[in-house]
Short mmCIF file of C-alpha atoms in Angstrom, two decimals:
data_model
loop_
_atom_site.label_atom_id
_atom_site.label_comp_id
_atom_site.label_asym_id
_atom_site.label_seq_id
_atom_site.Cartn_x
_atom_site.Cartn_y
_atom_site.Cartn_z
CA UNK Z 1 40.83 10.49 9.14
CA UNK Z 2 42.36 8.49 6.62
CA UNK Z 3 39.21 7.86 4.14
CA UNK Z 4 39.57 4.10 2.97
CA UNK Z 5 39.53 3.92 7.29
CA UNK Z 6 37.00 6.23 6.98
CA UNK Z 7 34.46 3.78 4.24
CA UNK Z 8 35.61 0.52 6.03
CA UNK Z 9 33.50 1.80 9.08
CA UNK Z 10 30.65 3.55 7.07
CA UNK Z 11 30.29 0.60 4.20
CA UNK Z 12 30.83 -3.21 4.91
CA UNK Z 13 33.71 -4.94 3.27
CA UNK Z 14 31.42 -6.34 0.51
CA UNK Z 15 30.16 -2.84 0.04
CA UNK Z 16 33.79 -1.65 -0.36
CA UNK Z 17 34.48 -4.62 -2.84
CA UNK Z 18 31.51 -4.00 -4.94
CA UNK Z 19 32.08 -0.62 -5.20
CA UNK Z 20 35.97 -0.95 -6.65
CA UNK Z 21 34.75 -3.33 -8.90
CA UNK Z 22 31.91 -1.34 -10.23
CA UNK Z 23 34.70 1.39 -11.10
CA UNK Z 24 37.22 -0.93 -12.72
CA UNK Z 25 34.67 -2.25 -14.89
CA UNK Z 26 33.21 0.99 -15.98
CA UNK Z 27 36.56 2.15 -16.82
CA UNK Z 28 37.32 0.74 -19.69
CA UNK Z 29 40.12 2.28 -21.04
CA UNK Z 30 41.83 1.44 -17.39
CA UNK Z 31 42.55 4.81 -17.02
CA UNK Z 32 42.16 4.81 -13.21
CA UNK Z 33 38.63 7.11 -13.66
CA UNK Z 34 35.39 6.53 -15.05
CA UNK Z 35 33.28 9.29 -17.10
CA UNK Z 36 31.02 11.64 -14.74
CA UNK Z 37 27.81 10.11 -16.33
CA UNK Z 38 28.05 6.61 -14.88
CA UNK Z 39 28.34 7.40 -11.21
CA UNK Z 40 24.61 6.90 -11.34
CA UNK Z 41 24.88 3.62 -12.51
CA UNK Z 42 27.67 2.58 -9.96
CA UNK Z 43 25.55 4.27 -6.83
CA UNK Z 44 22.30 2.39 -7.74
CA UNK Z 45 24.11 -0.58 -8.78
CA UNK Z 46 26.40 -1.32 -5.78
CA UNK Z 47 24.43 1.15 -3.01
CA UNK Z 48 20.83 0.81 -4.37
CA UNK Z 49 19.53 -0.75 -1.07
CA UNK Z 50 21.39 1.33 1.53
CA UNK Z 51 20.96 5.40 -0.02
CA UNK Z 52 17.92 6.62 -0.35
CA UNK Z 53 16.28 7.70 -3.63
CA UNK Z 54 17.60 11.87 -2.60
CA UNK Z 55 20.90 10.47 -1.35
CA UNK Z 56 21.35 8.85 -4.63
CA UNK Z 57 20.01 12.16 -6.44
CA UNK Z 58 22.31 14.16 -3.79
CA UNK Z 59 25.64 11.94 -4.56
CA UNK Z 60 25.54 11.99 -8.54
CA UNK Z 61 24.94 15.80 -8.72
CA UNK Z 62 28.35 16.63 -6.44
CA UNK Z 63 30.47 13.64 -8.47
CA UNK Z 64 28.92 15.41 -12.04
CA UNK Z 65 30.15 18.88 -10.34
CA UNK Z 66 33.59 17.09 -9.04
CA UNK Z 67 33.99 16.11 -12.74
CA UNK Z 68 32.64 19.00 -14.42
CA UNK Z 69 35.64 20.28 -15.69
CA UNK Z 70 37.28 16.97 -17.26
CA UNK Z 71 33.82 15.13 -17.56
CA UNK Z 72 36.06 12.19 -15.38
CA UNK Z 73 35.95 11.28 -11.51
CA UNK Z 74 38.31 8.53 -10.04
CA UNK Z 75 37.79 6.45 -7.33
CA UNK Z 76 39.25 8.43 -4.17
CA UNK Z 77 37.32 11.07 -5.37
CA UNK Z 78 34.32 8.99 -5.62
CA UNK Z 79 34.93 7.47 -1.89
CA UNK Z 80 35.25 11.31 -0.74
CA UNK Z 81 32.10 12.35 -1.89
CA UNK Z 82 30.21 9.10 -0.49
CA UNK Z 83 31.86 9.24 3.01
CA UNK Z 84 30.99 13.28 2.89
CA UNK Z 85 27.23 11.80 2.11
CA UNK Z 86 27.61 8.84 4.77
CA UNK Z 87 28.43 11.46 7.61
CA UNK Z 88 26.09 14.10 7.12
CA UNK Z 89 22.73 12.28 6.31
CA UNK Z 90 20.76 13.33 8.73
CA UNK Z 91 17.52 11.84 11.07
CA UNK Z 92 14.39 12.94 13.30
CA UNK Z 93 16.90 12.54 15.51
CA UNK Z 94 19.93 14.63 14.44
CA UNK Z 95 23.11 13.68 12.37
CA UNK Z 96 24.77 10.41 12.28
CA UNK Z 97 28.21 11.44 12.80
CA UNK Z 98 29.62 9.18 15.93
CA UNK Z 99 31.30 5.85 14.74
CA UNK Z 100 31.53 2.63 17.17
CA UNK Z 101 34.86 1.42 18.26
CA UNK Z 102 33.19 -2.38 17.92
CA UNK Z 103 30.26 -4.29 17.68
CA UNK Z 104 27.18 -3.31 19.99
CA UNK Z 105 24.55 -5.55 19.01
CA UNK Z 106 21.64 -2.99 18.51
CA UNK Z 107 21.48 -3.84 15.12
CA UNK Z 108 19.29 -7.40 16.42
CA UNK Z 109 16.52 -4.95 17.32
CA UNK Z 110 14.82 -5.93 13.94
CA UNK Z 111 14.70 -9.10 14.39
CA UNK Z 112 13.63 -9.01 18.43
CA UNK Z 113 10.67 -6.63 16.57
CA UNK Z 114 10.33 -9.45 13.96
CA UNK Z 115 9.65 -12.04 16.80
CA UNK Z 116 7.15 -10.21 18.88
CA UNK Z 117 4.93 -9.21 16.00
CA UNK Z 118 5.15 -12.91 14.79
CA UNK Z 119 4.14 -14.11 18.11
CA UNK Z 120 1.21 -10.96 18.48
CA UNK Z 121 0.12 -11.99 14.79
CA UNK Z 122 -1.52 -9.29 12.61
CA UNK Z 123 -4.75 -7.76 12.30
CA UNK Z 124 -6.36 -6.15 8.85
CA UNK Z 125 -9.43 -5.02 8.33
CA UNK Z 126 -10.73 -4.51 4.98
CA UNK Z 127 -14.36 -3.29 3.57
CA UNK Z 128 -15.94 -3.71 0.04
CA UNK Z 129 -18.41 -1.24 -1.37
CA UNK Z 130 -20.35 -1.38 -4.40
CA UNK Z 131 -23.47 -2.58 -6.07
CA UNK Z 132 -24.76 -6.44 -5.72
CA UNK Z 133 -23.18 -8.12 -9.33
CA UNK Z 134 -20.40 -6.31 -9.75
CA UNK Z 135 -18.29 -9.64 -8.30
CA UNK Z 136 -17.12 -8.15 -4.92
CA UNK Z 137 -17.25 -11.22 -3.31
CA UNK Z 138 -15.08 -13.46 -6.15
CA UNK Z 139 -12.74 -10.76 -5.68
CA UNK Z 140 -12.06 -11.16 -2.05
CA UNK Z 141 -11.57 -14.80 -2.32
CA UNK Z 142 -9.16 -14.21 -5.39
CA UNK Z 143 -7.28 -12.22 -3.55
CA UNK Z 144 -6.75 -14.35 -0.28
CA UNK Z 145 -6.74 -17.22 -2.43
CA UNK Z 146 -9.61 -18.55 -0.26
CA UNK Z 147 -13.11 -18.87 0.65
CA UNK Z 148 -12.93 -15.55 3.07
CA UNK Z 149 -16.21 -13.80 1.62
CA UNK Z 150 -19.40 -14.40 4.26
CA UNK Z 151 -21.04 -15.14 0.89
CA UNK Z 152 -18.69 -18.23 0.55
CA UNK Z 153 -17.58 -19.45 4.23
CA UNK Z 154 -21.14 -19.25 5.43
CA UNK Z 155 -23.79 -21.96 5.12
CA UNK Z 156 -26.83 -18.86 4.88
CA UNK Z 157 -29.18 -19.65 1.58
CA UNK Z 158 -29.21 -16.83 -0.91
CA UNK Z 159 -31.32 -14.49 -0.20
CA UNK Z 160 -33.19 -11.61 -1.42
CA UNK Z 161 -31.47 -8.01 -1.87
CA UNK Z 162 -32.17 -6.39 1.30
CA UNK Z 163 -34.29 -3.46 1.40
CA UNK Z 164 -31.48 -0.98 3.42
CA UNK Z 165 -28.05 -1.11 3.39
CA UNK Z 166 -26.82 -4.39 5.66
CA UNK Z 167 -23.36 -4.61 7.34
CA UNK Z 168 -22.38 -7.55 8.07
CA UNK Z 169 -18.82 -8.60 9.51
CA UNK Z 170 -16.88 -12.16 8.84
CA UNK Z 171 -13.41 -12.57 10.67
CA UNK Z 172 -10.98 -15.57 9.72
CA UNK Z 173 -7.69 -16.05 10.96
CA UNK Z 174 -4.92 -16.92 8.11
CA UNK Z 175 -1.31 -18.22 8.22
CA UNK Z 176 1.31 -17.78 5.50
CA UNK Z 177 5.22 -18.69 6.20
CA UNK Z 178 4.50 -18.68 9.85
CA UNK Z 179 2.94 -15.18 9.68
CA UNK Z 180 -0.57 -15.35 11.64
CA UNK Z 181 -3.24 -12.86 10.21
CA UNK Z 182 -6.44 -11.62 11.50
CA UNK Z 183 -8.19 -10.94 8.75
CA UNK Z 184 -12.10 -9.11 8.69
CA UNK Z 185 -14.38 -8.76 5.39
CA UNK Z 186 -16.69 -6.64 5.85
CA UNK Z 187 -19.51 -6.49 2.93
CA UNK Z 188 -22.91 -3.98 2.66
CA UNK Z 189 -25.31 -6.22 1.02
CA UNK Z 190 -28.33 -3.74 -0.05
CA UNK Z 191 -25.58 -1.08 -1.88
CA UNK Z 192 -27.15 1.25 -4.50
CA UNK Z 193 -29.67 -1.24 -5.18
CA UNK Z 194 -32.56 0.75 -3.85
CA UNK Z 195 -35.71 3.14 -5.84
CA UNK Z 196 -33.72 5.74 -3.53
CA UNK Z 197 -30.34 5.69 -2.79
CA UNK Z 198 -30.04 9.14 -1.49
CA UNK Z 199 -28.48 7.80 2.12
CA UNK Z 200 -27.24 4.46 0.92
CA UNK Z 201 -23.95 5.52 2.36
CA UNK Z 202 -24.89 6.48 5.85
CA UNK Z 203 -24.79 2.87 7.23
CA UNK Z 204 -21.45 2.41 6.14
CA UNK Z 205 -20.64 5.64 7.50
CA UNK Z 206 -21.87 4.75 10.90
CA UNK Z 207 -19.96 1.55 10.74
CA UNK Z 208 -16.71 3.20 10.72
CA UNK Z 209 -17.07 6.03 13.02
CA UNK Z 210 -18.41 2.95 15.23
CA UNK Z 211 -15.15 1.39 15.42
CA UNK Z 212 -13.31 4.30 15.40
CA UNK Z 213 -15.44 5.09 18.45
CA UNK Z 214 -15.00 1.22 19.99
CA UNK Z 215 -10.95 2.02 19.98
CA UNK Z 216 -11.58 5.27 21.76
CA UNK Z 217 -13.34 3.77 24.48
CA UNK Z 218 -10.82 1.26 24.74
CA UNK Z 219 -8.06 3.47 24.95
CA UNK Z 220 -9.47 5.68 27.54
CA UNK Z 221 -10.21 2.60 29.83
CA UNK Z 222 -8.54 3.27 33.09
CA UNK Z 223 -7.58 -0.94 33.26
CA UNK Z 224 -7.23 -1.39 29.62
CA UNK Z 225 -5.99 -4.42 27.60
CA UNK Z 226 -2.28 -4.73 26.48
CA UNK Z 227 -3.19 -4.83 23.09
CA UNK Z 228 -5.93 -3.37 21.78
CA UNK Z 229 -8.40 -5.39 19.29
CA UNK Z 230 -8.39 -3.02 16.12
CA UNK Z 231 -11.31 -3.25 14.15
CA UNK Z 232 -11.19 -0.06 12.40
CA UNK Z 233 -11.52 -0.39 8.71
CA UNK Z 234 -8.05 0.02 7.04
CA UNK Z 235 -9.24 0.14 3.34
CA UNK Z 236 -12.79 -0.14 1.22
CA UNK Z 237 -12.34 -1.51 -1.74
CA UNK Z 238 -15.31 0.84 -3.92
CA UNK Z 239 -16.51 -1.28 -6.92
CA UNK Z 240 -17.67 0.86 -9.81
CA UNK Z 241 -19.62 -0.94 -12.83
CA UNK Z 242 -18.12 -1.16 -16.30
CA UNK Z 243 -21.00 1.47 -17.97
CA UNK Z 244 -18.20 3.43 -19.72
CA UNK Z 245 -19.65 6.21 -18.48
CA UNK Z 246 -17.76 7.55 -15.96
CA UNK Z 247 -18.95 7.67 -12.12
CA UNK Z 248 -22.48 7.66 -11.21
CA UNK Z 249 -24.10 10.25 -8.77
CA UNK Z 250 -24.16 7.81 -6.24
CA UNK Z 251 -20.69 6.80 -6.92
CA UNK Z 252 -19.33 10.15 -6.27
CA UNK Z 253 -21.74 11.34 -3.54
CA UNK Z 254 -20.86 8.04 -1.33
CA UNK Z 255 -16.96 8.57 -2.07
CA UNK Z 256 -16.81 12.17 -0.94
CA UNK Z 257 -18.88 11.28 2.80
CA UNK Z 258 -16.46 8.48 3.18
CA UNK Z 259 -13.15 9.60 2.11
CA UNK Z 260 -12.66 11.52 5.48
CA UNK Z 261 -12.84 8.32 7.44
CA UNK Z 262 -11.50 5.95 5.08
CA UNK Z 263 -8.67 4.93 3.20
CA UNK Z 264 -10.44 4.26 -0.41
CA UNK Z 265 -9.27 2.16 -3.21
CA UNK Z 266 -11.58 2.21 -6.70
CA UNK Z 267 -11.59 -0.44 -8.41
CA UNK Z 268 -13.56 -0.85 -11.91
CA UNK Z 269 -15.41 -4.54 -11.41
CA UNK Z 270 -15.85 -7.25 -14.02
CA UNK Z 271 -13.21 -4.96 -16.29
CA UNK Z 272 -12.86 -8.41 -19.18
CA UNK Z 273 -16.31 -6.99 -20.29
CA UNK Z 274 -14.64 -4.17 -22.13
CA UNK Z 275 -11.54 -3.73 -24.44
CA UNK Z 276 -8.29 -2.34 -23.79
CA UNK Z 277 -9.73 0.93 -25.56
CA UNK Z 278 -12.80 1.14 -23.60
CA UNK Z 279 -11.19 0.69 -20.14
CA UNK Z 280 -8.58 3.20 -20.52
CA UNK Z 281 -11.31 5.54 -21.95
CA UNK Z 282 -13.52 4.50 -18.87
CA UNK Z 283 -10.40 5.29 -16.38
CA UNK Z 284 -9.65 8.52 -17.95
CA UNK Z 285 -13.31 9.91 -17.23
CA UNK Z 286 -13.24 8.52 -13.72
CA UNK Z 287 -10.13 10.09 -12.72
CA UNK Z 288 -11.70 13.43 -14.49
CA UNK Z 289 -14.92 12.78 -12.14
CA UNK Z 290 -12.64 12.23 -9.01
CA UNK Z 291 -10.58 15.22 -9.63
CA UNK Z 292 -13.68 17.55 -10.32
CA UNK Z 293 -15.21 16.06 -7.34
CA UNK Z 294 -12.35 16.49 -5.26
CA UNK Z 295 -12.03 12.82 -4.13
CA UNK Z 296 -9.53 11.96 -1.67
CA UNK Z 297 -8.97 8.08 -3.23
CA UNK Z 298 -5.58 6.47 -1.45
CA UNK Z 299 -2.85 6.90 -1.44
CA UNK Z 300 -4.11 10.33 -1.45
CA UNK Z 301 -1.93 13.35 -2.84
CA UNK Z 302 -2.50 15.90 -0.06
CA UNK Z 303 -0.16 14.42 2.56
CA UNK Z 304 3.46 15.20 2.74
CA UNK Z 305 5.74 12.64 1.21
CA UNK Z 306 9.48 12.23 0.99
CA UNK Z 307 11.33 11.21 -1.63
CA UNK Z 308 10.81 7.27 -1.10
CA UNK Z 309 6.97 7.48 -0.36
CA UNK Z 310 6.75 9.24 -3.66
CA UNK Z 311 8.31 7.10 -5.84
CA UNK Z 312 6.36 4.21 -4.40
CA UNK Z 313 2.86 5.71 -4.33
CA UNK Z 314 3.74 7.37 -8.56
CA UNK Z 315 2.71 3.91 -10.07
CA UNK Z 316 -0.40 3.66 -7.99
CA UNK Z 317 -2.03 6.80 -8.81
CA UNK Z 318 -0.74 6.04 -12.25
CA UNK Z 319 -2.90 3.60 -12.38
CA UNK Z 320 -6.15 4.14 -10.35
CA UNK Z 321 -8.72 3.14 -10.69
CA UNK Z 322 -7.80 -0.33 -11.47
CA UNK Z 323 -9.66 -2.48 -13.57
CA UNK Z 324 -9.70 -5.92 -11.91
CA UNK Z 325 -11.31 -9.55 -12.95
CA UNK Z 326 -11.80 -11.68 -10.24
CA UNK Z 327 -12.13 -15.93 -9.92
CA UNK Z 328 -11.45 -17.98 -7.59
CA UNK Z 329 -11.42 -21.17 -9.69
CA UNK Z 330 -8.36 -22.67 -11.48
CA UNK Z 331 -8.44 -23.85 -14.82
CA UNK Z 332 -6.00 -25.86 -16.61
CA UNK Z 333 -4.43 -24.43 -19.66
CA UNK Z 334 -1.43 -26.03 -21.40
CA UNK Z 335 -1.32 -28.61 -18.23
CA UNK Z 336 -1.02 -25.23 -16.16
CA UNK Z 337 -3.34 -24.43 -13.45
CA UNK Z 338 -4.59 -20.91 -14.61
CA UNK Z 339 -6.88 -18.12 -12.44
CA UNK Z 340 -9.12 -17.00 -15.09
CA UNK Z 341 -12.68 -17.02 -17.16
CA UNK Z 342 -12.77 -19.11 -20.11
CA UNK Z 343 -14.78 -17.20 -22.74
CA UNK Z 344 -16.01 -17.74 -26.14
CA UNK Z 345 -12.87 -15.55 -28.08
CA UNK Z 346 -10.01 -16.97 -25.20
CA UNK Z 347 -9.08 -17.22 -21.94
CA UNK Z 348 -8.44 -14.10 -19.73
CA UNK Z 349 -5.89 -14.53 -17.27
CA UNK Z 350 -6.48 -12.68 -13.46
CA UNK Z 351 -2.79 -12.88 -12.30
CA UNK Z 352 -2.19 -11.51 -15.85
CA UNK Z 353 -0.80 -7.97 -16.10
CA UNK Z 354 -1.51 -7.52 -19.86
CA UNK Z 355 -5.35 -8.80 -19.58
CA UNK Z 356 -6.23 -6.90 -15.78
CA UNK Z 357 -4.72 -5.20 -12.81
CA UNK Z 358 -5.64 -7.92 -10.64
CA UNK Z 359 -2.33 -8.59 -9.85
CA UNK Z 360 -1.75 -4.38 -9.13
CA UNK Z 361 -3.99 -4.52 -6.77
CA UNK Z 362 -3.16 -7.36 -4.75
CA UNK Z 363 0.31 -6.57 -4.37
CA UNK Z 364 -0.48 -3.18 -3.80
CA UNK Z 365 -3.11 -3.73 -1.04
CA UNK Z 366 -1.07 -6.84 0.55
CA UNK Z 367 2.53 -6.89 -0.24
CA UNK Z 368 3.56 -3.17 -0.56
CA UNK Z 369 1.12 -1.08 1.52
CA UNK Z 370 -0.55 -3.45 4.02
CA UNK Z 371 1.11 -1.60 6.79
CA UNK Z 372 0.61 2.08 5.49
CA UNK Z 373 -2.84 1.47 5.18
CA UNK Z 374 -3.10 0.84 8.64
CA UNK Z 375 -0.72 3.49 9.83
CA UNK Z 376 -3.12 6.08 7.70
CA UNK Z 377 -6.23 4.95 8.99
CA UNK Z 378 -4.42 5.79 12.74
CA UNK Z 379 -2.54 8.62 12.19
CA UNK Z 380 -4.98 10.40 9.88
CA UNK Z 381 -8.43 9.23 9.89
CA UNK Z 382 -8.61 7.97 13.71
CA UNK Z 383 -6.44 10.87 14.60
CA UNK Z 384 -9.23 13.64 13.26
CA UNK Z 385 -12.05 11.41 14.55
CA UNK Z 386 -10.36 11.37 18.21
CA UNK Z 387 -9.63 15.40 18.02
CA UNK Z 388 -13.04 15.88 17.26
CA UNK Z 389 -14.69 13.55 19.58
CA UNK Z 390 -12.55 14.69 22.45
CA UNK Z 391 -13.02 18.20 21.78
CA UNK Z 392 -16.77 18.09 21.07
CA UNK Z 393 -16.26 16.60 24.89
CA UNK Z 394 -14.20 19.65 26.18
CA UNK Z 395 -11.42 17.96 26.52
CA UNK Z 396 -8.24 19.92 25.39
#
């Protein structure tokens, strides 16, 4: 097959365009070829959003071998080596080889998906862990940018730190561009602030295996619902105080009897009460703690990953724990409406990447890995809960 035939059915015409005018302007001497070294450049600049990060890798390795011996590749070469790519990537479900003759219309798929999970709405569940004053609840309504806490939506008096570990559940239903979201806070008022904390963690333990245990039942009804209510936890959110200390016994004793069952984010509270120098200190002994401790903290490291997971999940672990200031009132600096603490030496900015990871954290836990967090808690942590609840039953 004739291979600009070939690349008009593999690549769209735009694609095609791009692509040709990538080349000419990389070769500047109009020589018909650009140098080996900036087919990198051309891929991710014209292709970026339809190869994968290996395909990329894959692509610039054979066009550096194609020009290895005159450190040049031209265009028709170029198109060779991408249609060679194009026609042997392979899926789960074998190689995608067979061309269409004209337009099916499976590609609308998405967007029939798009339209039922708009209508069905969404549903995340997520927990917060840690000792009373350490700001959990500011956090939560930073992040939502509303009063979601139970703390703040409920008309309940302050009261006294309870003398065992509460749970206690609030469930608000959110919109955002037409996208519907069930959304559950679940808090443990009593935390670590006990003589003896020695089972602190055991309520909050129960809690989840409860509603791991809830979906079970569900799913083994004989008349069961269409959709299943999840209220398995997706995430906890573990708050760890600013002593610049590293992780307390209680810190690392509750993390390692929950990381089994949850996905666990920690996050260093109330972090504008140390410098720059003193948080990264503080984050380098808590990852040492984690490690020694063997802490599975998410996204956690022991799963298989491809290429693409791996790139996106590098930053995060980069950065755990983050170290996160939380308000939920605006201020007005410079006739701008600011989220952030007024202080006595300036003005610390939450959405502020130089001043906190606020801003990490949110995008991390809402706008990048929402959905993985749920897909982990279902395929992992439900998963081994179910094989060992069904096989403590008999059941093969």
């Amino acid at each position: 097959m004739d291979s600009n035939k070939a690349a008009t059915q593999l690549l769209t015409e735009s694609q095609i365009t791009a692509l040709e005018n990538a080349f000419k302007a990389g070769d500047v001497e109009d020589r018909g070829v650009v140098d080996a070294g900036q087919v990198q450049f051309i891929v991710q600049q014209v292709l970026g959003d339809v190869l994968t990060v290996s395909e990329v890798r894959t692509l610039v390795q054979k066009g550096e071998a194609v020009g290895a011996a005159t450190g040049v590749i031209n265009l028709q070469e170029f198109k060779d080596l991408l249609i060679d790519l194009l026609h042997t990537t392979t899926t789960r479900w074998g190689a995608l080889q067979t061309s269409l003759d004209g337009y099916v219309g499976f590609d609308t798929v998405l967007e029939q998906q798009r339209k039922k999970f708009l209508k069905k709405g969404f549903e995340f569940n997520l927990m917060v862990v840690g000792e009373s004053g350490l700001g959990k609840s500011t956090l939560v309504n930073t992040l939502f940018k509303s009063k979601v806490s139970r703390t703040s939506c409920t008309n309940e008096p302050p009261q006294k730190i309870p003398k065992t570990v509460e749970i206690n559940t609030v469930t608000h239903v959110i919109e955002e561009k037409n996208v519907r979201l069930r959304l559950s806070i679940t808090d443990t008022p009593g935390f670590g602030d006990q003589v003896n904390n020695e089972n602190c963690w055991l309520p909050i333990y129960d809690q989840i295996n409860k509603q791991f245990d809830k979906y079970l039942t569900e799913e083994r009804s004989v008349v069961r619902r269409k959709q299943i209510p999840d209220s398995r936890i997706h995430c906890c959110l573990y708050f760890i105080a600013p002593t610049g200390h590293g992780l307390k016994a209680l810190d690392i004793s509750c993390m390692k009897k929950l990381h089994d069952v949850v996905n666990i984010i920690p996050v260093i509270a109330k972090a504008d009460t140390m410098t720059i120098e003193e948080r990264d200190a503080f984050k380098d002994r808590i990852r040492e703690d984690i490690a020694e401790a063997e802490i599975k903290v998410y996204p956690s490291s022991l799963l298989p990953e491809d290429e693409d997971v791996l790139q996106a999940n590098a930053p995060i672990r980069k950065h755990l724990p983050l170290a996160v200031v939380g308000n939920d009132r605006a201020l007005t600096i410079n006739n701008k409406s600011i989220l952030g603490r007024q202080t006595k030496w300036g003005f610390v900015e939450v959405e502020n990447p130089n001043h906190c990871e606020f801003s990490f954290l949110r995008d991390m836990l809402l706008r990048t890995h929402m959905q993985d967090l749920k897909d982990t808690t279902h395929e992992e942590h439900y998963e081994n809960y179910r094989r060992q609840k069904l096989s403590e039953e008999g059941n093969p």
